Amino acid sequence: MPEFSQDVLGVVAERIEDRFQMPLADLRRAVAAAPRANPDATSVVRWYGLLAESQDALDTAEDALVAALGTEPGELDDAAMELAHRVDAAVAARDGRAMVVDYLLDPLAPGKRGPAAWPRATPAPRRAPALPTFAPTPPGTRDIPARGVTR
């Protein structure tokens, strides 16, 4: 399934290149030379590397599963089921890492806008609660008579 994995990594690499206006190989070299120069680029390159690793693990797991299945249809034995679970876990890891890269590339993602998104921003002034609240009444001080009970 390498052609599909190249498509996934290719699409993500293309988005990275569009965002940073340079080829991915050049961006990797720039981040390696000065990792603190652009924290966004450093994060994206790091997570893209993790994505590529998880895609390699997925390709390996898929190849092992295909080899175990062979060409004969039938019920899966325990070894094949374990390989199927490994493929499923690899897909989940790859998709999760792809979502992180997608988040890092999206400048309008939640948490990246507004005053709270700036590292040195002052916190927003505290506002009153939306609904009126009252201090709790300590037990035993309420003046609520119980039904059918006289004091």
Tab-separated table of N, CA and C in Angstrom:
chain	number	residue	atom	x	y	z
A	1	MET	N	0.794	-1.183	0.000
A	1	MET	CA	0.000	0.000	0.000
A	1	MET	C	0.858	1.279	0.000
A	2	PRO	N	2.103	1.205	-0.449
A	2	PRO	CA	2.952	2.391	-0.403
A	2	PRO	C	2.430	3.550	-1.230
A	3	GLU	N	1.728	3.279	-2.333
A	3	GLU	CA	1.253	4.401	-3.145
A	3	GLU	C	0.232	5.244	-2.383
A	4	PHE	N	-0.584	4.604	-1.540
A	4	PHE	CA	-1.543	5.372	-0.744
A	4	PHE	C	-0.818	6.178	0.320
A	5	SER	N	0.177	5.576	0.951
A	5	SER	CA	0.899	6.306	1.994
A	5	SER	C	1.626	7.508	1.404
A	6	GLN	N	2.145	7.361	0.194
A	6	GLN	CA	2.799	8.498	-0.442
A	6	GLN	C	1.789	9.603	-0.728
A	7	ASP	N	0.551	9.215	-1.044
A	7	ASP	CA	-0.483	10.219	-1.259
A	7	ASP	C	-0.777	10.988	0.029
A	8	VAL	N	-0.914	10.273	1.145
A	8	VAL	CA	-1.212	10.922	2.426
A	8	VAL	C	-0.071	11.854	2.806
A	9	LEU	N	1.140	11.340	2.796
A	9	LEU	CA	2.284	12.166	3.162
A	9	LEU	C	2.500	13.285	2.150
A	10	GLY	N	2.206	13.016	0.882
A	10	GLY	CA	2.360	14.039	-0.148
A	10	GLY	C	1.411	15.204	0.038
A	11	VAL	N	0.170	14.894	0.386
A	11	VAL	CA	-0.817	15.955	0.610
A	11	VAL	C	-0.415	16.804	1.814
A	12	VAL	N	0.015	16.153	2.885
A	12	VAL	CA	0.419	16.898	4.079
A	12	VAL	C	1.670	17.722	3.784
A	13	ALA	N	2.626	17.129	3.076
A	13	ALA	CA	3.851	17.864	2.725
A	13	ALA	C	3.519	19.079	1.856
A	14	GLU	N	2.581	18.923	0.959
A	14	GLU	CA	2.179	20.042	0.098
A	14	GLU	C	1.573	21.176	0.924
A	15	ARG	N	0.767	20.821	1.907
A	15	ARG	CA	0.176	21.850	2.785
A	15	ARG	C	1.249	22.564	3.589
A	16	ILE	N	2.252	21.807	4.041
A	16	ILE	CA	3.345	22.411	4.801
A	16	ILE	C	4.128	23.370	3.904
A	17	GLU	N	4.410	22.932	2.688
A	17	GLU	CA	5.155	23.778	1.756
A	17	GLU	C	4.380	25.039	1.408
A	18	ASP	N	3.063	24.918	1.265
A	18	ASP	CA	2.237	26.105	1.005
A	18	ASP	C	2.265	27.065	2.184
A	19	ARG	N	2.194	26.536	3.372
A	19	ARG	CA	2.148	27.365	4.581
A	19	ARG	C	3.454	28.124	4.795
A	20	PHE	N	4.603	27.433	4.588
A	20	PHE	CA	5.897	28.048	4.876
A	20	PHE	C	6.619	28.541	3.627
A	21	GLN	N	6.000	28.370	2.467
A	21	GLN	CA	6.532	28.878	1.209
A	21	GLN	C	7.966	28.410	0.927
A	22	MET	N	8.214	27.122	1.190
A	22	MET	CA	9.506	26.524	0.856
A	22	MET	C	9.352	25.003	0.815
A	23	PRO	N	10.211	24.338	0.063
A	23	PRO	CA	10.141	22.877	0.014
A	23	PRO	C	10.370	22.276	1.412
A	24	LEU	N	9.769	21.134	1.647
A	24	LEU	CA	9.838	20.497	2.960
A	24	LEU	C	11.280	20.168	3.343
A	25	ALA	N	12.083	19.717	2.400
A	25	ALA	CA	13.481	19.395	2.704
A	25	ALA	C	14.228	20.641	3.178
A	26	ASP	N	13.992	21.771	2.541
A	26	ASP	CA	14.627	23.024	2.961
A	26	ASP	C	14.134	23.453	4.339
A	27	LEU	N	12.846	23.275	4.584
A	27	LEU	CA	12.281	23.627	5.886
A	27	LEU	C	12.898	22.770	6.982
A	28	ARG	N	13.064	21.481	6.713
A	28	ARG	CA	13.696	20.592	7.693
A	28	ARG	C	15.126	21.042	7.996
A	29	ARG	N	15.881	21.398	6.974
A	29	ARG	CA	17.248	21.866	7.187
A	29	ARG	C	17.252	23.172	7.984
A	30	ALA	N	16.339	24.070	7.667
A	30	ALA	CA	16.271	25.346	8.384
A	30	ALA	C	15.925	25.132	9.852
A	31	VAL	N	15.005	24.230	10.121
A	31	VAL	CA	14.617	23.940	11.508
A	31	VAL	C	15.775	23.268	12.249
A	32	ALA	N	16.487	22.370	11.565
A	32	ALA	CA	17.633	21.716	12.202
A	32	ALA	C	18.732	22.727	12.533
A	33	ALA	N	18.920	23.719	11.664
A	33	ALA	CA	19.960	24.725	11.880
A	33	ALA	C	19.582	25.714	12.980
A	34	ALA	N	18.316	26.096	13.041
A	34	ALA	CA	17.867	27.082	14.033
A	34	ALA	C	16.483	26.703	14.540
A	35	PRO	N	16.405	25.749	15.468
A	35	PRO	CA	15.080	25.277	15.917
A	35	PRO	C	14.244	26.322	16.646
A	36	ARG	N	14.875	27.342	17.191
A	36	ARG	CA	14.114	28.346	17.944
A	36	ARG	C	13.726	29.555	17.107
A	37	ALA	N	14.162	29.588	15.871
A	37	ALA	CA	13.876	30.743	15.016
A	37	ALA	C	12.388	30.861	14.721
A	38	ASN	N	11.730	29.740	14.476
A	38	ASN	CA	10.296	29.751	14.173
A	38	ASN	C	9.662	28.547	14.875
A	39	PRO	N	9.076	28.772	16.059
A	39	PRO	CA	8.497	27.658	16.817
A	39	PRO	C	7.397	26.916	16.050
A	40	ASP	N	6.635	27.635	15.224
A	40	ASP	CA	5.592	26.972	14.440
A	40	ASP	C	6.197	25.978	13.459
A	41	ALA	N	7.237	26.397	12.764
A	41	ALA	CA	7.899	25.513	11.805
A	41	ALA	C	8.519	24.321	12.515
A	42	THR	N	9.118	24.557	13.666
A	42	THR	CA	9.731	23.464	14.423
A	42	THR	C	8.688	22.437	14.829
A	43	SER	N	7.544	22.895	15.292
A	43	SER	CA	6.471	21.967	15.690
A	43	SER	C	5.942	21.187	14.497
A	44	VAL	N	5.730	21.865	13.398
A	44	VAL	CA	5.195	21.194	12.209
A	44	VAL	C	6.179	20.152	11.690
A	45	VAL	N	7.454	20.500	11.641
A	45	VAL	CA	8.456	19.546	11.160
A	45	VAL	C	8.544	18.342	12.091
A	46	ARG	N	8.501	18.585	13.386
A	46	ARG	CA	8.547	17.485	14.360
A	46	ARG	C	7.361	16.545	14.169
A	47	TRP	N	6.162	17.101	14.086
A	47	TRP	CA	4.970	16.273	13.946
A	47	TRP	C	4.885	15.618	12.571
A	48	TYR	N	5.412	16.244	11.551
A	48	TYR	CA	5.454	15.596	10.242
A	48	TYR	C	6.380	14.380	10.295
A	49	GLY	N	7.493	14.500	11.005
A	49	GLY	CA	8.385	13.351	11.178
A	49	GLY	C	7.696	12.218	11.911
A	50	LEU	N	6.928	12.546	12.948
A	50	LEU	CA	6.169	11.521	13.668
A	50	LEU	C	5.101	10.900	12.769
A	51	LEU	N	4.484	11.721	11.934
A	51	LEU	CA	3.485	11.219	10.988
A	51	LEU	C	4.126	10.251	10.000
A	52	ALA	N	5.295	10.592	9.489
A	52	ALA	CA	5.993	9.717	8.546
A	52	ALA	C	6.376	8.393	9.216
A	53	GLU	N	6.805	8.452	10.467
A	53	GLU	CA	7.129	7.223	11.207
A	53	GLU	C	5.898	6.345	11.375
A	54	SER	N	4.780	6.949	11.730
A	54	SER	CA	3.565	6.153	11.926
A	54	SER	C	3.059	5.598	10.598
A	55	GLN	N	3.272	6.328	9.502
A	55	GLN	CA	2.878	5.813	8.193
A	55	GLN	C	3.753	4.612	7.816
A	56	ASP	N	5.043	4.680	8.130
A	56	ASP	CA	5.925	3.533	7.874
A	56	ASP	C	5.489	2.317	8.686
A	57	ALA	N	5.134	2.541	9.949
A	57	ALA	CA	4.660	1.440	10.800
A	57	ALA	C	3.364	0.860	10.243
A	58	LEU	N	2.492	1.713	9.742
A	58	LEU	CA	1.239	1.240	9.148
A	58	LEU	C	1.514	0.415	7.901
A	59	ASP	N	2.404	0.878	7.045
A	59	ASP	CA	2.732	0.126	5.828
A	59	ASP	C	3.295	-1.250	6.172
A	60	THR	N	4.169	-1.305	7.177
A	60	THR	CA	4.754	-2.575	7.599
A	60	THR	C	3.679	-3.513	8.149
A	61	ALA	N	2.791	-2.973	8.976
A	61	ALA	CA	1.722	-3.795	9.553
A	61	ALA	C	0.764	-4.297	8.474
A	62	GLU	N	0.438	-3.442	7.517
A	62	GLU	CA	-0.448	-3.864	6.432
A	62	GLU	C	0.190	-4.962	5.584
A	63	ASP	N	1.481	-4.812	5.268
A	63	ASP	CA	2.178	-5.831	4.477
A	63	ASP	C	2.204	-7.169	5.210
A	64	ALA	N	2.449	-7.129	6.527
A	64	ALA	CA	2.452	-8.366	7.315
A	64	ALA	C	1.073	-9.007	7.330
A	65	LEU	N	0.027	-8.199	7.422
A	65	LEU	CA	-1.337	-8.737	7.421
A	65	LEU	C	-1.677	-9.360	6.077
A	66	VAL	N	-1.330	-8.683	5.006
A	66	VAL	CA	-1.605	-9.225	3.666
A	66	VAL	C	-0.862	-10.539	3.469
A	67	ALA	N	0.383	-10.610	3.932
A	67	ALA	CA	1.153	-11.854	3.804
A	67	ALA	C	0.533	-12.968	4.635
A	68	ALA	N	0.023	-12.638	5.823
A	68	ALA	CA	-0.583	-13.646	6.686
A	68	ALA	C	-1.911	-14.138	6.130
A	69	LEU	N	-2.631	-13.260	5.472
A	69	LEU	CA	-3.927	-13.658	4.926
A	69	LEU	C	-3.765	-14.564	3.710
A	70	GLY	N	-2.714	-14.325	2.941
A	70	GLY	CA	-2.512	-15.140	1.751
A	70	GLY	C	-3.640	-14.943	0.762
A	71	THR	N	-3.914	-15.968	-0.001
A	71	THR	CA	-4.948	-15.873	-1.025
A	71	THR	C	-6.169	-16.708	-0.711
A	72	GLU	N	-6.107	-17.527	0.339
A	72	GLU	CA	-7.235	-18.387	0.660
A	72	GLU	C	-8.203	-17.683	1.602
A	73	PRO	N	-9.468	-17.594	1.210
A	73	PRO	CA	-10.440	-16.989	2.119
A	73	PRO	C	-10.768	-17.950	3.254
A	74	GLY	N	-11.223	-17.412	4.334
A	74	GLY	CA	-11.612	-18.244	5.466
A	74	GLY	C	-11.552	-17.429	6.744
A	75	GLU	N	-11.714	-18.134	7.854
A	75	GLU	CA	-11.684	-17.467	9.146
A	75	GLU	C	-10.259	-17.071	9.490
A	76	LEU	N	-10.144	-15.984	10.230
A	76	LEU	CA	-8.831	-15.511	10.641
A	76	LEU	C	-8.383	-16.234	11.902
A	77	ASP	N	-7.138	-16.660	11.903
A	77	ASP	CA	-6.604	-17.260	13.117
A	77	ASP	C	-6.151	-16.153	14.066
A	78	ASP	N	-5.672	-16.533	15.238
A	78	ASP	CA	-5.292	-15.541	16.247
A	78	ASP	C	-4.149	-14.652	15.777
A	79	ALA	N	-3.204	-15.222	15.062
A	79	ALA	CA	-2.073	-14.420	14.579
A	79	ALA	C	-2.548	-13.361	13.582
A	80	ALA	N	-3.447	-13.729	12.688
A	80	ALA	CA	-3.968	-12.771	11.706
A	80	ALA	C	-4.812	-11.696	12.400
A	81	MET	N	-5.572	-12.087	13.401
A	81	MET	CA	-6.360	-11.102	14.144
A	81	MET	C	-5.449	-10.119	14.876
A	82	GLU	N	-4.347	-10.619	15.432
A	82	GLU	CA	-3.398	-9.731	16.094
A	82	GLU	C	-2.813	-8.740	15.092
A	83	LEU	N	-2.498	-9.215	13.891
A	83	LEU	CA	-1.992	-8.326	12.853
A	83	LEU	C	-3.049	-7.303	12.439
A	84	ALA	N	-4.308	-7.732	12.375
A	84	ALA	CA	-5.390	-6.810	12.033
A	84	ALA	C	-5.530	-5.727	13.106
A	85	HIS	N	-5.384	-6.107	14.363
A	85	HIS	CA	-5.448	-5.119	15.449
A	85	HIS	C	-4.250	-4.166	15.379
A	86	ARG	N	-3.103	-4.693	14.990
A	86	ARG	CA	-1.915	-3.849	14.849
A	86	ARG	C	-2.125	-2.815	13.737
A	87	VAL	N	-2.751	-3.258	12.633
A	87	VAL	CA	-3.048	-2.329	11.536
A	87	VAL	C	-4.017	-1.253	12.019
A	88	ASP	N	-5.031	-1.665	12.755
A	88	ASP	CA	-6.017	-0.717	13.266
A	88	ASP	C	-5.362	0.319	14.185
A	89	ALA	N	-4.475	-0.133	15.063
A	89	ALA	CA	-3.779	0.789	15.966
A	89	ALA	C	-2.864	1.729	15.179
A	90	ALA	N	-2.214	1.205	14.144
A	90	ALA	CA	-1.330	2.042	13.330
A	90	ALA	C	-2.122	3.100	12.569
A	91	VAL	N	-3.311	2.747	12.100
A	91	VAL	CA	-4.169	3.716	11.413
A	91	VAL	C	-4.581	4.826	12.386
A	92	ALA	N	-4.947	4.438	13.602
A	92	ALA	CA	-5.358	5.428	14.600
A	92	ALA	C	-4.207	6.371	14.932
A	93	ALA	N	-2.997	5.825	15.084
A	93	ALA	CA	-1.837	6.670	15.384
A	93	ALA	C	-1.543	7.615	14.226
A	94	ARG	N	-1.584	7.085	13.010
A	94	ARG	CA	-1.307	7.917	11.842
A	94	ARG	C	-2.342	9.023	11.702
A	95	ASP	N	-3.615	8.675	11.861
A	95	ASP	CA	-4.668	9.677	11.731
A	95	ASP	C	-4.581	10.741	12.822
A	96	GLY	N	-4.248	10.336	14.037
A	96	GLY	CA	-4.103	11.303	15.120
A	96	GLY	C	-2.971	12.284	14.850
A	97	ARG	N	-1.863	11.761	14.358
A	97	ARG	CA	-0.732	12.638	14.051
A	97	ARG	C	-1.046	13.546	12.868
A	98	ALA	N	-1.795	13.035	11.916
A	98	ALA	CA	-2.200	13.873	10.786
A	98	ALA	C	-3.108	15.006	11.263
A	99	MET	N	-3.978	14.711	12.238
A	99	MET	CA	-4.837	15.763	12.778
A	99	MET	C	-4.027	16.828	13.513
A	100	VAL	N	-2.957	16.410	14.208
A	100	VAL	CA	-2.108	17.390	14.896
A	100	VAL	C	-1.436	18.302	13.871
A	101	VAL	N	-0.895	17.716	12.805
A	101	VAL	CA	-0.261	18.539	11.764
A	101	VAL	C	-1.291	19.482	11.155
A	102	ASP	N	-2.488	18.979	10.909
A	102	ASP	CA	-3.552	19.821	10.354
A	102	ASP	C	-3.860	20.989	11.289
A	103	TYR	N	-3.933	20.718	12.578
A	103	TYR	CA	-4.185	21.781	13.554
A	103	TYR	C	-3.051	22.809	13.543
A	104	LEU	N	-1.819	22.316	13.512
A	104	LEU	CA	-0.679	23.231	13.532
A	104	LEU	C	-0.633	24.119	12.290
A	105	LEU	N	-1.137	23.617	11.168
A	105	LEU	CA	-1.108	24.386	9.928
A	105	LEU	C	-2.270	25.360	9.795
A	106	ASP	N	-3.303	25.192	10.604
A	106	ASP	CA	-4.503	26.026	10.490
A	106	ASP	C	-4.385	27.264	11.377
A	107	PRO	N	-4.193	28.441	10.787
A	107	PRO	CA	-4.050	29.642	11.615
A	107	PRO	C	-5.349	30.058	12.296
A	108	LEU	N	-6.475	29.550	11.829
A	108	LEU	CA	-7.757	29.918	12.431
A	108	LEU	C	-8.294	28.845	13.374
A	109	ALA	N	-7.458	27.892	13.735
A	109	ALA	CA	-7.895	26.810	14.619
A	109	ALA	C	-8.243	27.363	15.998
A	110	PRO	N	-9.157	26.707	16.713
A	110	PRO	CA	-9.511	27.170	18.056
A	110	PRO	C	-8.266	27.261	18.942
A	111	GLY	N	-8.190	28.335	19.685
A	111	GLY	CA	-7.057	28.544	20.573
A	111	GLY	C	-5.913	29.302	19.934
A	112	LYS	N	-6.012	29.588	18.646
A	112	LYS	CA	-4.942	30.316	17.968
A	112	LYS	C	-5.324	31.763	17.674
A	113	ARG	N	-6.506	32.174	18.088
A	113	ARG	CA	-6.947	33.550	17.846
A	113	ARG	C	-7.294	34.192	19.168
A	114	GLY	N	-7.381	35.492	19.139
A	114	GLY	CA	-7.814	36.230	20.311
A	114	GLY	C	-6.684	36.502	21.274
A	115	PRO	N	-6.974	37.244	22.343
A	115	PRO	CA	-5.926	37.647	23.270
A	115	PRO	C	-5.275	36.466	23.984
A	116	ALA	N	-5.993	35.398	24.229
A	116	ALA	CA	-5.416	34.264	24.950
A	116	ALA	C	-4.408	33.512	24.101
A	117	ALA	N	-4.419	33.706	22.806
A	117	ALA	CA	-3.507	32.991	21.935
A	117	ALA	C	-2.102	33.579	21.954
A	118	TRP	N	-1.959	34.834	22.369
A	118	TRP	CA	-0.638	35.459	22.394
A	118	TRP	C	0.071	35.073	23.676
A	119	PRO	N	1.337	34.695	23.584
A	119	PRO	CA	2.047	34.208	24.770
A	119	PRO	C	2.172	35.223	25.894
A	120	ARG	N	2.313	36.505	25.568
A	120	ARG	CA	2.496	37.516	26.612
A	120	ARG	C	1.263	38.385	26.805
A	121	ALA	N	0.146	37.886	26.409
A	121	ALA	CA	-1.086	38.663	26.532
A	121	ALA	C	-1.523	38.724	27.984
A	122	THR	N	-2.133	39.833	28.318
A	122	THR	CA	-2.686	39.942	29.659
A	122	THR	C	-4.024	39.210	29.665
A	123	PRO	N	-4.335	38.565	30.764
A	123	PRO	CA	-5.602	37.840	30.794
A	123	PRO	C	-6.787	38.793	30.670
A	124	ALA	N	-7.843	38.304	30.109
A	124	ALA	CA	-9.054	39.106	29.956
A	124	ALA	C	-9.604	39.444	31.335
A	125	PRO	N	-10.202	40.627	31.474
A	125	PRO	CA	-10.772	40.969	32.776
A	125	PRO	C	-11.867	39.977	33.157
A	126	ARG	N	-11.905	39.654	34.430
A	126	ARG	CA	-12.895	38.684	34.901
A	126	ARG	C	-14.263	39.340	34.908
A	127	ARG	N	-15.237	38.606	34.378
A	127	ARG	CA	-16.601	39.121	34.340
A	127	ARG	C	-17.444	38.415	35.394
A	128	ALA	N	-18.573	39.010	35.670
A	128	ALA	CA	-19.493	38.400	36.618
A	128	ALA	C	-20.107	37.149	36.002
A	129	PRO	N	-20.579	36.214	36.814
A	129	PRO	CA	-21.216	35.014	36.260
A	129	PRO	C	-22.462	35.366	35.460
A	130	ALA	N	-22.804	34.519	34.528
A	130	ALA	CA	-23.956	34.763	33.665
A	130	ALA	C	-25.253	34.722	34.459
A	131	LEU	N	-25.319	33.887	35.466
A	131	LEU	CA	-26.515	33.781	36.298
A	131	LEU	C	-26.191	34.291	37.693
A	132	PRO	N	-27.169	34.901	38.360
A	132	PRO	CA	-26.891	35.356	39.724
A	132	PRO	C	-26.642	34.148	40.626
A	133	THR	N	-25.655	34.278	41.483
A	133	THR	CA	-25.347	33.204	42.423
A	133	THR	C	-25.396	33.762	43.831
A	134	PHE	N	-25.574	32.890	44.778
A	134	PHE	CA	-25.646	33.278	46.172
A	134	PHE	C	-24.689	32.408	46.962
A	135	ALA	N	-24.187	32.947	48.037
A	135	ALA	CA	-23.315	32.159	48.905
A	135	ALA	C	-24.130	31.014	49.504
A	136	PRO	N	-23.535	29.862	49.661
A	136	PRO	CA	-24.284	28.734	50.232
A	136	PRO	C	-24.635	28.994	51.694
A	137	THR	N	-25.782	28.514	52.094
A	137	THR	CA	-26.229	28.654	53.473
A	137	THR	C	-25.693	27.463	54.261
A	138	PRO	N	-25.022	27.707	55.377
A	138	PRO	CA	-24.508	26.596	56.175
A	138	PRO	C	-25.647	25.713	56.677
A	139	PRO	N	-25.413	24.420	56.791
A	139	PRO	CA	-26.476	23.519	57.266
A	139	PRO	C	-26.912	23.886	58.689
A	140	GLY	N	-28.160	23.676	58.943
A	140	GLY	CA	-28.705	23.941	60.267
A	140	GLY	C	-29.159	25.369	60.472
A	141	THR	N	-28.897	26.265	59.536
A	141	THR	CA	-29.300	27.658	59.710
A	141	THR	C	-30.481	28.009	58.831
A	142	ARG	N	-30.955	27.063	58.072
A	142	ARG	CA	-32.103	27.343	57.214
A	142	ARG	C	-33.365	27.405	58.043
A	143	ASP	N	-34.293	28.159	57.560
A	143	ASP	CA	-35.564	28.306	58.270
A	143	ASP	C	-36.663	27.636	57.467
A	144	ILE	N	-36.454	26.370	57.111
A	144	ILE	CA	-37.436	25.654	56.295
A	144	ILE	C	-38.054	24.553	57.170
A	145	PRO	N	-39.332	24.683	57.500
A	145	PRO	CA	-39.962	23.615	58.302
A	145	PRO	C	-40.201	22.374	57.461
A	146	ALA	N	-39.986	21.217	58.066
A	146	ALA	CA	-40.230	19.949	57.374
A	146	ALA	C	-41.717	19.636	57.484
A	147	ARG	N	-42.265	18.925	56.514
A	147	ARG	CA	-43.690	18.581	56.519
A	147	ARG	C	-43.999	17.573	57.620
A	148	GLY	N	-44.985	17.815	58.350
A	148	GLY	CA	-45.472	16.895	59.350
A	148	GLY	C	-44.598	16.820	60.600
A	149	VAL	N	-43.611	17.609	60.681
A	149	VAL	CA	-42.723	17.571	61.842
A	149	VAL	C	-42.896	18.893	62.589
A	150	THR	N	-43.095	18.820	63.857
A	150	THR	CA	-43.202	20.047	64.665
A	150	THR	C	-41.985	20.142	65.543
A	151	ARG	N	-41.627	21.305	65.846
A	151	ARG	CA	-40.441	21.516	66.681
A	151	ARG	C	-40.814	21.896	68.058
